Amino acid sequence: MRPNVWGVLRPMASSKRVRIFVETESGSNVRRVYDETTHELLSTRRVVSPYPFPYGFILGTTTEDGSAVDCYVLTAKPIRSGSVVEGEPVGLVEQFEDGEVDHKVLAILPGDAPRIDADLHETLRSFTDALFRPFPSVRVEVGRILGAHEARVFITSHRAAGLSGGGST
């Protein structure tokens, strides 16, 4: 895999959009967890640091642990919890939890072009460190930010079996 080159990443015209279910709003200190199939709210819990971006999962995907692929939507626009939005994958944050892959896709709303730079990396690393601080037995490592190609490959490799297109448009 090639590392991301810091700077503005513009999605390639050939990139496929994905549908993202937003569980937690940007700025919220309440982590909401929804059933990934029915979209029913299952639980909420307070977290020590507000989410820097809307956070949720990509519909039609399944990772090795049985959950969907996690996704941050890099936008300043308000997106309510429980919403489904269309996004374009622009990056992939390498993340490992107790040595297991727990990567996060970075997506933008169509037409947006955010900066993916060292500040974004530090924001995500700091947030993740704060999020897991109450759980000292869990080892979490935030690695590099990879590019749009790696994000699309990761999503494609985790499309749920039996879904043609896995909810992409």
GROMACS .gro file of N, CA and C in nm:
model
  507
    1MET      N    1   0.083  -0.118   0.000
    1MET     CA    2   0.000   0.000   0.000
    1MET      C    3   0.087   0.124   0.000
    2ARG      N    4   0.044   0.224  -0.075
    2ARG     CA    5   0.121   0.347  -0.078
    2ARG      C    6   0.064   0.445   0.023
    3PRO      N    7   0.150   0.519   0.094
    3PRO     CA    8   0.099   0.614   0.192
    3PRO      C    9   0.037   0.735   0.124
    4ASN      N   10  -0.050   0.803   0.196
    4ASN     CA   11  -0.112   0.924   0.148
    4ASN      C   12  -0.009   1.036   0.137
    5VAL      N   13  -0.022   1.118   0.036
    5VAL     CA   14   0.057   1.239   0.026
    5VAL      C   15  -0.027   1.348   0.090
    6TRP      N   16   0.028   1.415   0.192
    6TRP     CA   17  -0.049   1.518   0.262
    6TRP      C   18  -0.093   1.624   0.165
    7GLY      N   19  -0.209   1.678   0.184
    7GLY     CA   20  -0.261   1.784   0.101
    7GLY      C   21  -0.407   1.760   0.069
    8VAL      N   22  -0.455   1.832  -0.028
    8VAL     CA   23  -0.596   1.818  -0.067
    8VAL      C   24  -0.612   1.692  -0.149
    9LEU      N   25  -0.703   1.608  -0.109
    9LEU     CA   26  -0.734   1.488  -0.186
    9LEU      C   27  -0.866   1.511  -0.256
   10ARG      N   28  -0.866   1.500  -0.384
   10ARG     CA   29  -0.990   1.511  -0.460
   10ARG      C   30  -1.026   1.371  -0.508
   11PRO      N   31  -1.149   1.331  -0.484
   11PRO     CA   32  -1.188   1.197  -0.526
   11PRO      C   33  -1.177   1.184  -0.677
   12MET      N   34  -1.134   1.068  -0.720
   12MET     CA   35  -1.124   1.042  -0.863
   12MET      C   36  -1.266   1.028  -0.919
   13ALA      N   37  -1.283   1.067  -1.043
   13ALA     CA   38  -1.415   1.059  -1.105
   13ALA      C   39  -1.469   0.916  -1.105
   14SER      N   40  -1.380   0.818  -1.108
   14SER     CA   41  -1.424   0.679  -1.113
   14SER      C   42  -1.459   0.622  -0.976
   15SER      N   43  -1.440   0.702  -0.869
   15SER     CA   44  -1.467   0.647  -0.736
   15SER      C   45  -1.616   0.621  -0.719
   16LYS      N   46  -1.648   0.514  -0.651
   16LYS     CA   47  -1.787   0.481  -0.622
   16LYS      C   48  -1.825   0.545  -0.491
   17ARG      N   49  -1.944   0.595  -0.489
   17ARG     CA   50  -1.996   0.651  -0.364
   17ARG      C   51  -2.048   0.538  -0.278
   18VAL      N   52  -2.051   0.564  -0.149
   18VAL     CA   53  -2.101   0.466  -0.053
   18VAL      C   54  -2.211   0.531   0.029
   19ARG      N   55  -2.294   0.448   0.087
   19ARG     CA   56  -2.399   0.496   0.177
   19ARG      C   57  -2.351   0.475   0.319
   20ILE      N   58  -2.358   0.581   0.398
   20ILE     CA   59  -2.306   0.581   0.534
   20ILE      C   60  -2.420   0.607   0.631
   21PHE      N   61  -2.434   0.520   0.730
   21PHE     CA   62  -2.530   0.540   0.838
   21PHE      C   63  -2.457   0.614   0.948
   22VAL      N   64  -2.503   0.734   0.981
   22VAL     CA   65  -2.437   0.816   1.083
   22VAL      C   66  -2.495   0.781   1.220
   23GLU      N   67  -2.409   0.730   1.306
   23GLU     CA   68  -2.451   0.694   1.442
   23GLU      C   69  -2.435   0.812   1.539
   24THR      N   70  -2.327   0.884   1.525
   24THR     CA   71  -2.295   0.989   1.621
   24THR      C   72  -2.263   1.119   1.547
   25GLU      N   73  -2.324   1.226   1.593
   25GLU     CA   74  -2.305   1.357   1.531
   25GLU      C   75  -2.170   1.417   1.570
   26SER      N   76  -2.121   1.502   1.484
   26SER     CA   77  -2.001   1.579   1.514
   26SER      C   78  -2.028   1.666   1.637
   27GLY      N   79  -1.931   1.673   1.726
   27GLY     CA   80  -1.944   1.756   1.846
   27GLY      C   81  -2.016   1.690   1.961
   28SER      N   82  -2.067   1.570   1.941
   28SER     CA   83  -2.144   1.501   2.045
   28SER      C   84  -2.053   1.424   2.140
   29ASN      N   85  -2.086   1.429   2.268
   29ASN     CA   86  -2.018   1.347   2.369
   29ASN      C   87  -2.099   1.222   2.401
   30VAL      N   88  -2.198   1.195   2.318
   30VAL     CA   89  -2.282   1.076   2.337
   30VAL      C   90  -2.259   0.982   2.219
   31ARG      N   91  -2.205   0.865   2.249
   31ARG     CA   92  -2.183   0.762   2.148
   31ARG      C   93  -2.313   0.683   2.135
   32ARG      N   94  -2.368   0.683   2.015
   32ARG     CA   95  -2.489   0.608   1.988
   32ARG      C   96  -2.452   0.481   1.911
   33VAL      N   97  -2.513   0.372   1.948
   33VAL     CA   98  -2.488   0.245   1.879
   33VAL      C   99  -2.621   0.196   1.825
   34TYR      N  100  -2.621   0.171   1.694
   34TYR     CA  101  -2.741   0.125   1.625
   34TYR      C  102  -2.721  -0.018   1.577
   35ASP      N  103  -2.831  -0.091   1.567
   35ASP     CA  104  -2.827  -0.222   1.502
   35ASP      C  105  -2.793  -0.196   1.355
   36GLU      N  106  -2.691  -0.262   1.306
   36GLU     CA  107  -2.642  -0.235   1.172
   36GLU      C  108  -2.733  -0.290   1.062
   37THR      N  109  -2.831  -0.372   1.098
   37THR     CA  110  -2.926  -0.425   1.000
   37THR      C  111  -3.058  -0.349   1.003
   38THR      N  112  -3.114  -0.332   1.124
   38THR     CA  113  -3.245  -0.267   1.137
   38THR      C  114  -3.236  -0.117   1.158
   39HIS      N  115  -3.120  -0.069   1.195
   39HIS     CA  116  -3.094   0.072   1.225
   39HIS      C  117  -3.168   0.119   1.349
   40GLU      N  118  -3.205   0.026   1.434
   40GLU     CA  119  -3.269   0.057   1.561
   40GLU      C  120  -3.162   0.101   1.661
   41LEU      N  121  -3.189   0.209   1.735
   41LEU     CA  122  -3.096   0.255   1.838
   41LEU      C  123  -3.089   0.151   1.949
   42LEU      N  124  -2.969   0.100   1.976
   42LEU     CA  125  -2.951  -0.003   2.078
   42LEU      C  126  -2.905   0.053   2.211
   43SER      N  127  -2.814   0.151   2.206
   43SER     CA  128  -2.761   0.203   2.332
   43SER      C  129  -2.694   0.338   2.310
   44THR      N  130  -2.676   0.407   2.420
   44THR     CA  131  -2.600   0.532   2.418
   44THR      C  132  -2.508   0.530   2.540
   45ARG      N  133  -2.396   0.599   2.527
   45ARG     CA  134  -2.308   0.616   2.643
   45ARG      C  135  -2.227   0.743   2.623
   46ARG      N  136  -2.198   0.806   2.734
   46ARG     CA  137  -2.119   0.929   2.729
   46ARG      C  138  -1.973   0.893   2.706
   47VAL      N  139  -1.906   0.976   2.628
   47VAL     CA  140  -1.763   0.960   2.603
   47VAL      C  141  -1.693   1.086   2.650
   48VAL      N  142  -1.562   1.076   2.675
   48VAL     CA  143  -1.487   1.185   2.736
   48VAL      C  144  -1.454   1.298   2.641
   49SER      N  145  -1.462   1.273   2.513
   49SER     CA  146  -1.424   1.373   2.414
   49SER      C  147  -1.529   1.378   2.304
   50PRO      N  148  -1.567   1.496   2.258
   50PRO     CA  149  -1.667   1.503   2.151
   50PRO      C  150  -1.612   1.449   2.019
   51TYR      N  151  -1.699   1.389   1.943
   51TYR     CA  152  -1.661   1.337   1.812
   51TYR      C  153  -1.623   1.455   1.722
   52PRO      N  154  -1.508   1.447   1.655
   52PRO     CA  155  -1.465   1.559   1.570
   52PRO      C  156  -1.541   1.568   1.439
   53PHE      N  157  -1.602   1.459   1.397
   53PHE     CA  158  -1.676   1.451   1.271
   53PHE      C  159  -1.792   1.354   1.290
   54PRO      N  160  -1.893   1.363   1.205
   54PRO     CA  161  -1.997   1.259   1.209
   54PRO      C  162  -1.931   1.122   1.191
   55TYR      N  163  -1.981   1.024   1.267
   55TYR     CA  164  -1.919   0.892   1.270
   55TYR      C  165  -2.026   0.786   1.257
   56GLY      N  166  -1.998   0.684   1.177
   56GLY     CA  167  -2.092   0.575   1.163
   56GLY      C  168  -2.030   0.459   1.089
   57PHE      N  169  -2.109   0.397   1.002
   57PHE     CA  170  -2.061   0.279   0.931
   57PHE      C  171  -2.112   0.278   0.789
   58ILE      N  172  -2.040   0.204   0.704
   58ILE     CA  173  -2.076   0.195   0.563
   58ILE      C  174  -2.173   0.079   0.546
   59LEU      N  175  -2.290   0.112   0.493
   59LEU     CA  176  -2.393   0.010   0.472
   59LEU      C  177  -2.344  -0.096   0.373
   60GLY      N  178  -2.382  -0.220   0.397
   60GLY     CA  179  -2.349  -0.329   0.306
   60GLY      C  180  -2.207  -0.382   0.321
   61THR      N  181  -2.144  -0.353   0.434
   61THR     CA  182  -2.008  -0.404   0.457
   61THR      C  183  -2.006  -0.486   0.586
   62THR      N  184  -1.909  -0.577   0.593
   62THR     CA  185  -1.889  -0.658   0.713
   62THR      C  186  -1.740  -0.682   0.729
   63THR      N  187  -1.689  -0.653   0.848
   63THR     CA  188  -1.547  -0.676   0.877
   63THR      C  189  -1.529  -0.813   0.941
   64GLU      N  190  -1.405  -0.846   0.970
   64GLU     CA  191  -1.375  -0.977   1.028
   64GLU      C  192  -1.444  -0.999   1.162
   65ASP      N  193  -1.470  -0.892   1.238
   65ASP     CA  194  -1.535  -0.909   1.368
   65ASP      C  195  -1.688  -0.909   1.357
   66GLY      N  196  -1.740  -0.904   1.233
   66GLY     CA  197  -1.884  -0.912   1.211
   66GLY      C  198  -1.954  -0.777   1.207
   67SER      N  199  -1.884  -0.671   1.237
   67SER     CA  200  -1.947  -0.539   1.230
   67SER      C  201  -1.918  -0.474   1.095
   68ALA      N  202  -1.986  -0.365   1.067
   68ALA     CA  203  -1.967  -0.294   0.940
   68ALA      C  204  -1.838  -0.211   0.945
   69VAL      N  205  -1.794  -0.164   0.829
   69VAL     CA  206  -1.675  -0.080   0.819
   69VAL      C  207  -1.707   0.057   0.879
   70ASP      N  208  -1.625   0.101   0.975
   70ASP     CA  209  -1.643   0.230   1.040
   70ASP      C  210  -1.603   0.344   0.947
   71CYS      N  211  -1.667   0.460   0.966
   71CYS     CA  212  -1.643   0.572   0.874
   71CYS      C  213  -1.662   0.707   0.944
   72TYR      N  214  -1.567   0.795   0.921
   72TYR     CA  215  -1.582   0.936   0.958
   72TYR      C  216  -1.623   1.012   0.833
   73VAL      N  217  -1.719   1.104   0.846
   73VAL     CA  218  -1.759   1.190   0.735
   73VAL      C  219  -1.693   1.326   0.760
   74LEU      N  220  -1.595   1.359   0.678
   74LEU     CA  221  -1.518   1.482   0.698
   74LEU      C  222  -1.597   1.601   0.645
   75THR      N  223  -1.678   1.658   0.732
   75THR     CA  224  -1.760   1.772   0.693
   75THR      C  225  -1.787   1.859   0.814
   76ALA      N  226  -1.809   1.987   0.787
   76ALA     CA  227  -1.852   2.079   0.892
   76ALA      C  228  -2.004   2.091   0.891
   77LYS      N  229  -2.068   2.033   0.790
   77LYS     CA  230  -2.214   2.039   0.780
   77LYS      C  231  -2.276   1.949   0.888
   78PRO      N  232  -2.385   1.995   0.950
   78PRO     CA  233  -2.448   1.910   1.052
   78PRO      C  234  -2.518   1.790   0.988
   79ILE      N  235  -2.492   1.673   1.044
   79ILE     CA  236  -2.560   1.550   1.001
   79ILE      C  237  -2.613   1.484   1.127
   80ARG      N  238  -2.742   1.464   1.134
   80ARG     CA  239  -2.806   1.409   1.253
   80ARG      C  240  -2.781   1.259   1.267
   81SER      N  241  -2.772   1.214   1.390
   81SER     CA  242  -2.764   1.071   1.418
   81SER      C  243  -2.886   1.004   1.360
   82GLY      N  244  -2.865   0.885   1.303
   82GLY     CA  245  -2.974   0.811   1.241
   82GLY      C  246  -2.993   0.843   1.095
   83SER      N  247  -2.915   0.937   1.041
   83SER     CA  248  -2.925   0.973   0.900
   83SER      C  249  -2.842   0.879   0.814
   84VAL      N  250  -2.882   0.865   0.689
   84VAL     CA  251  -2.803   0.795   0.589
   84VAL      C  252  -2.761   0.899   0.487
   85VAL      N  253  -2.630   0.907   0.462
   85VAL     CA  254  -2.578   1.003   0.365
   85VAL      C  255  -2.495   0.929   0.261
   86GLU      N  256  -2.484   0.991   0.145
   86GLU     CA  257  -2.397   0.938   0.040
   86GLU      C  258  -2.262   1.006   0.055
   87GLY      N  259  -2.155   0.928   0.046
   87GLY     CA  260  -2.022   0.985   0.060
   87GLY      C  261  -1.923   0.925  -0.038
   88GLU      N  262  -1.813   0.996  -0.055
   88GLU     CA  263  -1.705   0.951  -0.142
   88GLU      C  264  -1.584   0.918  -0.055
   89PRO      N  265  -1.535   0.795  -0.059
   89PRO     CA  266  -1.416   0.760   0.020
   89PRO      C  267  -1.294   0.837  -0.030
   90VAL      N  268  -1.224   0.903   0.063
   90VAL     CA  269  -1.105   0.981   0.027
   90VAL      C  270  -0.980   0.937   0.103
   91GLY      N  271  -0.998   0.852   0.203
   91GLY     CA  272  -0.882   0.809   0.282
   91GLY      C  273  -0.917   0.693   0.373
   92LEU      N  274  -0.812   0.637   0.431
   92LEU     CA  275  -0.827   0.524   0.523
   92LEU      C  276  -0.728   0.542   0.636
   93VAL      N  277  -0.778   0.549   0.758
   93VAL     CA  278  -0.691   0.560   0.876
   93VAL      C  279  -0.659   0.420   0.923
   94GLU      N  280  -0.531   0.389   0.926
   94GLU     CA  281  -0.490   0.260   0.982
   94GLU      C  282  -0.511   0.267   1.133
   95GLN      N  283  -0.587   0.172   1.186
   95GLN     CA  284  -0.608   0.165   1.330
   95GLN      C  285  -0.608   0.019   1.371
   96PHE      N  286  -0.546  -0.007   1.483
   96PHE     CA  287  -0.536  -0.142   1.536
   96PHE      C  288  -0.581  -0.140   1.681
   97GLU      N  289  -0.669  -0.236   1.715
   97GLU     CA  290  -0.718  -0.249   1.852
   97GLU      C  291  -0.677  -0.386   1.903
   98ASP      N  292  -0.591  -0.385   2.004
   98ASP     CA  293  -0.534  -0.509   2.057
   98ASP      C  294  -0.474  -0.594   1.945
   99GLY      N  295  -0.408  -0.528   1.851
   99GLY     CA  296  -0.340  -0.596   1.742
   99GLY      C  297  -0.428  -0.633   1.624
  100GLU      N  298  -0.559  -0.614   1.636
  100GLU     CA  299  -0.653  -0.648   1.528
  100GLU      C  300  -0.683  -0.524   1.443
  101VAL      N  301  -0.701  -0.544   1.313
  101VAL     CA  302  -0.733  -0.434   1.223
  101VAL      C  303  -0.868  -0.373   1.260
  102ASP      N  304  -0.871  -0.242   1.274
  102ASP     CA  305  -0.993  -0.168   1.302
  102ASP      C  306  -0.988  -0.034   1.226
  103HIS      N  307  -0.953  -0.043   1.097
  103HIS     CA  308  -0.934   0.076   1.014
  103HIS      C  309  -1.064   0.156   1.001
  104LYS      N  310  -1.047   0.286   0.978
  104LYS     CA  311  -1.161   0.377   0.962
  104LYS      C  312  -1.152   0.443   0.825
  105VAL      N  313  -1.261   0.438   0.751
  105VAL     CA  314  -1.268   0.506   0.622
  105VAL      C  315  -1.295   0.654   0.648
  106LEU      N  316  -1.233   0.739   0.568
  106LEU     CA  317  -1.261   0.882   0.568
  106LEU      C  318  -1.339   0.911   0.441
  107ALA      N  319  -1.455   0.974   0.456
  107ALA     CA  320  -1.539   1.004   0.340
  107ALA      C  321  -1.578   1.151   0.343
  108ILE      N  322  -1.614   1.202   0.227
  108ILE     CA  323  -1.664   1.338   0.216
  108ILE      C  324  -1.801   1.335   0.150
  109LEU      N  325  -1.873   1.441   0.167
  109LEU     CA  326  -2.000   1.456   0.096
  109LEU      C  327  -1.968   1.493  -0.048
  110PRO      N  328  -2.050   1.450  -0.144
  110PRO     CA  329  -2.023   1.483  -0.284
  110PRO      C  330  -2.001   1.633  -0.304
  111GLY      N  331  -1.894   1.666  -0.375
  111GLY     CA  332  -1.862   1.805  -0.403
  111GLY      C  333  -1.766   1.868  -0.305
  112ASP      N  334  -1.749   1.809  -0.186
  112ASP     CA  335  -1.655   1.862  -0.088
  112ASP      C  336  -1.513   1.818  -0.122
  113ALA      N  337  -1.414   1.892  -0.076
  113ALA     CA  338  -1.273   1.857  -0.096
  113ALA      C  339  -1.193   1.902   0.027
  114PRO      N  340  -1.200   1.824   0.136
  114PRO     CA  341  -1.130   1.866   0.258
  114PRO      C  342  -0.980   1.844   0.248
  115ARG      N  343  -0.910   1.907   0.337
  115ARG     CA  344  -0.765   1.885   0.347
  115ARG      C  345  -0.741   1.762   0.433
  116ILE      N  346  -0.657   1.675   0.384
  116ILE     CA  347  -0.613   1.560   0.462
  116ILE      C  348  -0.466   1.586   0.489
  117ASP      N  349  -0.438   1.623   0.613
  117ASP     CA  350  -0.303   1.667   0.646
  117ASP      C  351  -0.266   1.623   0.786
  118ALA      N  352  -0.154   1.672   0.833
  118ALA     CA  353  -0.104   1.634   0.966
  118ALA      C  354  -0.201   1.678   1.075
  119ASP      N  355  -0.269   1.790   1.057
  119ASP     CA  356  -0.366   1.835   1.158
  119ASP      C  357  -0.483   1.737   1.170
  120LEU      N  358  -0.533   1.689   1.057
  120LEU     CA  359  -0.641   1.589   1.060
  120LEU      C  360  -0.593   1.463   1.130
  121HIS      N  361  -0.474   1.417   1.095
  121HIS     CA  362  -0.418   1.297   1.157
  121HIS      C  363  -0.409   1.315   1.309
  122GLU      N  364  -0.361   1.431   1.353
  122GLU     CA  365  -0.349   1.457   1.497
  122GLU      C  366  -0.486   1.464   1.563
  123THR      N  367  -0.584   1.525   1.498
  123THR     CA  368  -0.719   1.531   1.552
  123THR      C  369  -0.775   1.392   1.575
  124LEU      N  370  -0.760   1.304   1.476
  124LEU     CA  371  -0.813   1.168   1.488
  124LEU      C  372  -0.735   1.087   1.591
  125ARG      N  373  -0.603   1.103   1.594
  125ARG     CA  374  -0.521   1.031   1.692
  125ARG      C  375  -0.556   1.075   1.834
  126SER      N  376  -0.566   1.206   1.855
  126SER     CA  377  -0.599   1.259   1.989
  126SER      C  378  -0.738   1.214   2.034
  127PHE      N  379  -0.834   1.219   1.942
  127PHE     CA  380  -0.969   1.176   1.975
  127PHE      C  381  -0.970   1.028   2.014
  128THR      N  382  -0.903   0.946   1.935
  128THR     CA  383  -0.900   0.802   1.963
  128THR      C  384  -0.832   0.774   2.096
  129ASP      N  385  -0.721   0.843   2.124
  129ASP     CA  386  -0.653   0.827   2.254
  129ASP      C  387  -0.747   0.861   2.368
  130ALA      N  388  -0.820   0.973   2.356
  130ALA     CA  389  -0.912   1.014   2.461
  130ALA      C  390  -1.028   0.914   2.475
  131LEU      N  391  -1.078   0.866   2.363
  131LEU     CA  392  -1.190   0.773   2.364
  131LEU      C  393  -1.158   0.644   2.440
  132PHE      N  394  -1.033   0.597   2.424
  132PHE     CA  395  -0.995   0.470   2.486
  132PHE      C  396  -0.923   0.487   2.621
  133ARG      N  397  -0.898   0.610   2.663
  133ARG     CA  398  -0.829   0.632   2.791
  133ARG      C  399  -0.900   0.563   2.908
  134PRO      N  400  -1.034   0.563   2.914
  134PRO     CA  401  -1.102   0.494   3.025
  134PRO      C  402  -1.087   0.341   3.021
  135PHE      N  403  -1.028   0.288   2.914
  135PHE     CA  404  -1.014   0.143   2.899
  135PHE      C  405  -0.865   0.108   2.887
  136PRO      N  406  -0.789   0.118   2.996
  136PRO     CA  407  -0.643   0.099   2.987
  136PRO      C  408  -0.600  -0.040   2.943
  137SER      N  409  -0.689  -0.138   2.952
  137SER     CA  410  -0.651  -0.273   2.911
  137SER      C  411  -0.659  -0.291   2.759
  138VAL      N  412  -0.719  -0.194   2.690
  138VAL     CA  413  -0.731  -0.201   2.544
  138VAL      C  414  -0.618  -0.121   2.481
  139ARG      N  415  -0.539  -0.187   2.397
  139ARG     CA  416  -0.429  -0.120   2.326
  139ARG      C  417  -0.478  -0.075   2.190
  140VAL      N  418  -0.475   0.055   2.166
  140VAL     CA  419  -0.518   0.110   2.038
  140VAL      C  420  -0.403   0.189   1.977
  141GLU      N  421  -0.378   0.163   1.850
  141GLU     CA  422  -0.273   0.234   1.777
  141GLU      C  423  -0.333   0.294   1.652
  142VAL      N  424  -0.311   0.424   1.634
  142VAL     CA  425  -0.353   0.492   1.512
  142VAL      C  426  -0.230   0.507   1.425
  143GLY      N  427  -0.238   0.451   1.305
  143GLY     CA  428  -0.124   0.455   1.213
  143GLY      C  429  -0.138   0.566   1.111
  144ARG      N  430  -0.100   0.535   0.989
  144ARG     CA  431  -0.098   0.633   0.880
  144ARG      C  432  -0.238   0.660   0.826
  145ILE      N  433  -0.248   0.768   0.751
  145ILE     CA  434  -0.366   0.792   0.669
  145ILE      C  435  -0.326   0.755   0.527
  146LEU      N  436  -0.398   0.658   0.473
  146LEU     CA  437  -0.375   0.614   0.335
  146LEU      C  438  -0.474   0.685   0.244
  147GLY      N  439  -0.456   0.672   0.114
  147GLY     CA  440  -0.536   0.745   0.017
  147GLY      C  441  -0.670   0.683  -0.020
  148ALA      N  442  -0.736   0.748  -0.116
  148ALA     CA  443  -0.869   0.707  -0.162
  148ALA      C  444  -0.867   0.567  -0.221
  149HIS      N  445  -0.763   0.534  -0.295
  149HIS     CA  446  -0.755   0.401  -0.356
  149HIS      C  447  -0.758   0.293  -0.248
  150GLU      N  448  -0.677   0.310  -0.144
  150GLU     CA  449  -0.673   0.211  -0.036
  150GLU      C  450  -0.807   0.202   0.036
  151ALA      N  451  -0.874   0.317   0.051
  151ALA     CA  452  -1.007   0.315   0.114
  151ALA      C  453  -1.105   0.234   0.031
  152ARG      N  454  -1.105   0.256  -0.101
  152ARG     CA  455  -1.197   0.182  -0.188
  152ARG      C  456  -1.166   0.033  -0.188
  153VAL      N  457  -1.038  -0.003  -0.189
  153VAL     CA  458  -0.999  -0.145  -0.184
  153VAL      C  459  -1.047  -0.207  -0.053
  154PHE      N  460  -1.029  -0.134   0.058
  154PHE     CA  461  -1.072  -0.184   0.190
  154PHE      C  462  -1.223  -0.207   0.192
  155ILE      N  463  -1.298  -0.110   0.141
  155ILE     CA  464  -1.444  -0.122   0.137
  155ILE      C  465  -1.484  -0.241   0.051
  156THR      N  466  -1.428  -0.250  -0.068
  156THR     CA  467  -1.462  -0.358  -0.161
  156THR      C  468  -1.433  -0.494  -0.099
  157SER      N  469  -1.322  -0.504  -0.027
  157SER     CA  470  -1.285  -0.633   0.033
  157SER      C  471  -1.374  -0.669   0.151
  158HIS      N  472  -1.457  -0.576   0.196
  158HIS     CA  473  -1.546  -0.601   0.310
  158HIS      C  474  -1.694  -0.586   0.273
  159ARG      N  475  -1.725  -0.598   0.144
  159ARG     CA  476  -1.864  -0.596   0.103
  159ARG      C  477  -1.932  -0.720   0.159
  160ALA      N  478  -2.051  -0.702   0.212
  160ALA     CA  479  -2.125  -0.814   0.270
  160ALA      C  480  -2.159  -0.915   0.161
  161ALA      N  481  -2.147  -1.041   0.194
  161ALA     CA  482  -2.175  -1.149   0.098
  161ALA      C  483  -2.320  -1.140   0.053
  162GLY      N  484  -2.340  -1.164  -0.075
  162GLY     CA  485  -2.474  -1.169  -0.129
  162GLY      C  486  -2.530  -1.035  -0.170
  163LEU      N  487  -2.455  -0.926  -0.146
  163LEU     CA  488  -2.504  -0.795  -0.185
  163LEU      C  489  -2.435  -0.754  -0.314
  164SER      N  490  -2.511  -0.723  -0.414
  164SER     CA  491  -2.451  -0.672  -0.536
  164SER      C  492  -2.437  -0.522  -0.519
  165GLY      N  493  -2.315  -0.476  -0.508
  165GLY     CA  494  -2.291  -0.334  -0.490
  165GLY      C  495  -2.291  -0.289  -0.347
  166GLY      N  496  -2.342  -0.369  -0.256
  166GLY     CA  497  -2.333  -0.340  -0.114
  166GLY      C  498  -2.384  -0.204  -0.073
  167GLY      N  499  -2.483  -0.153  -0.145
  167GLY     CA  500  -2.539  -0.025  -0.105
  167GLY      C  501  -2.472   0.093  -0.170
  168SER      N  502  -2.375   0.070  -0.258
  168SER     CA  503  -2.314   0.184  -0.325
  168SER      C  504  -2.406   0.231  -0.436
  169THR      N  505  -2.385   0.353  -0.476
  169THR     CA  506  -2.469   0.409  -0.581
  169THR      C  507  -2.386   0.441  -0.702
   0.00000   0.00000   0.00000
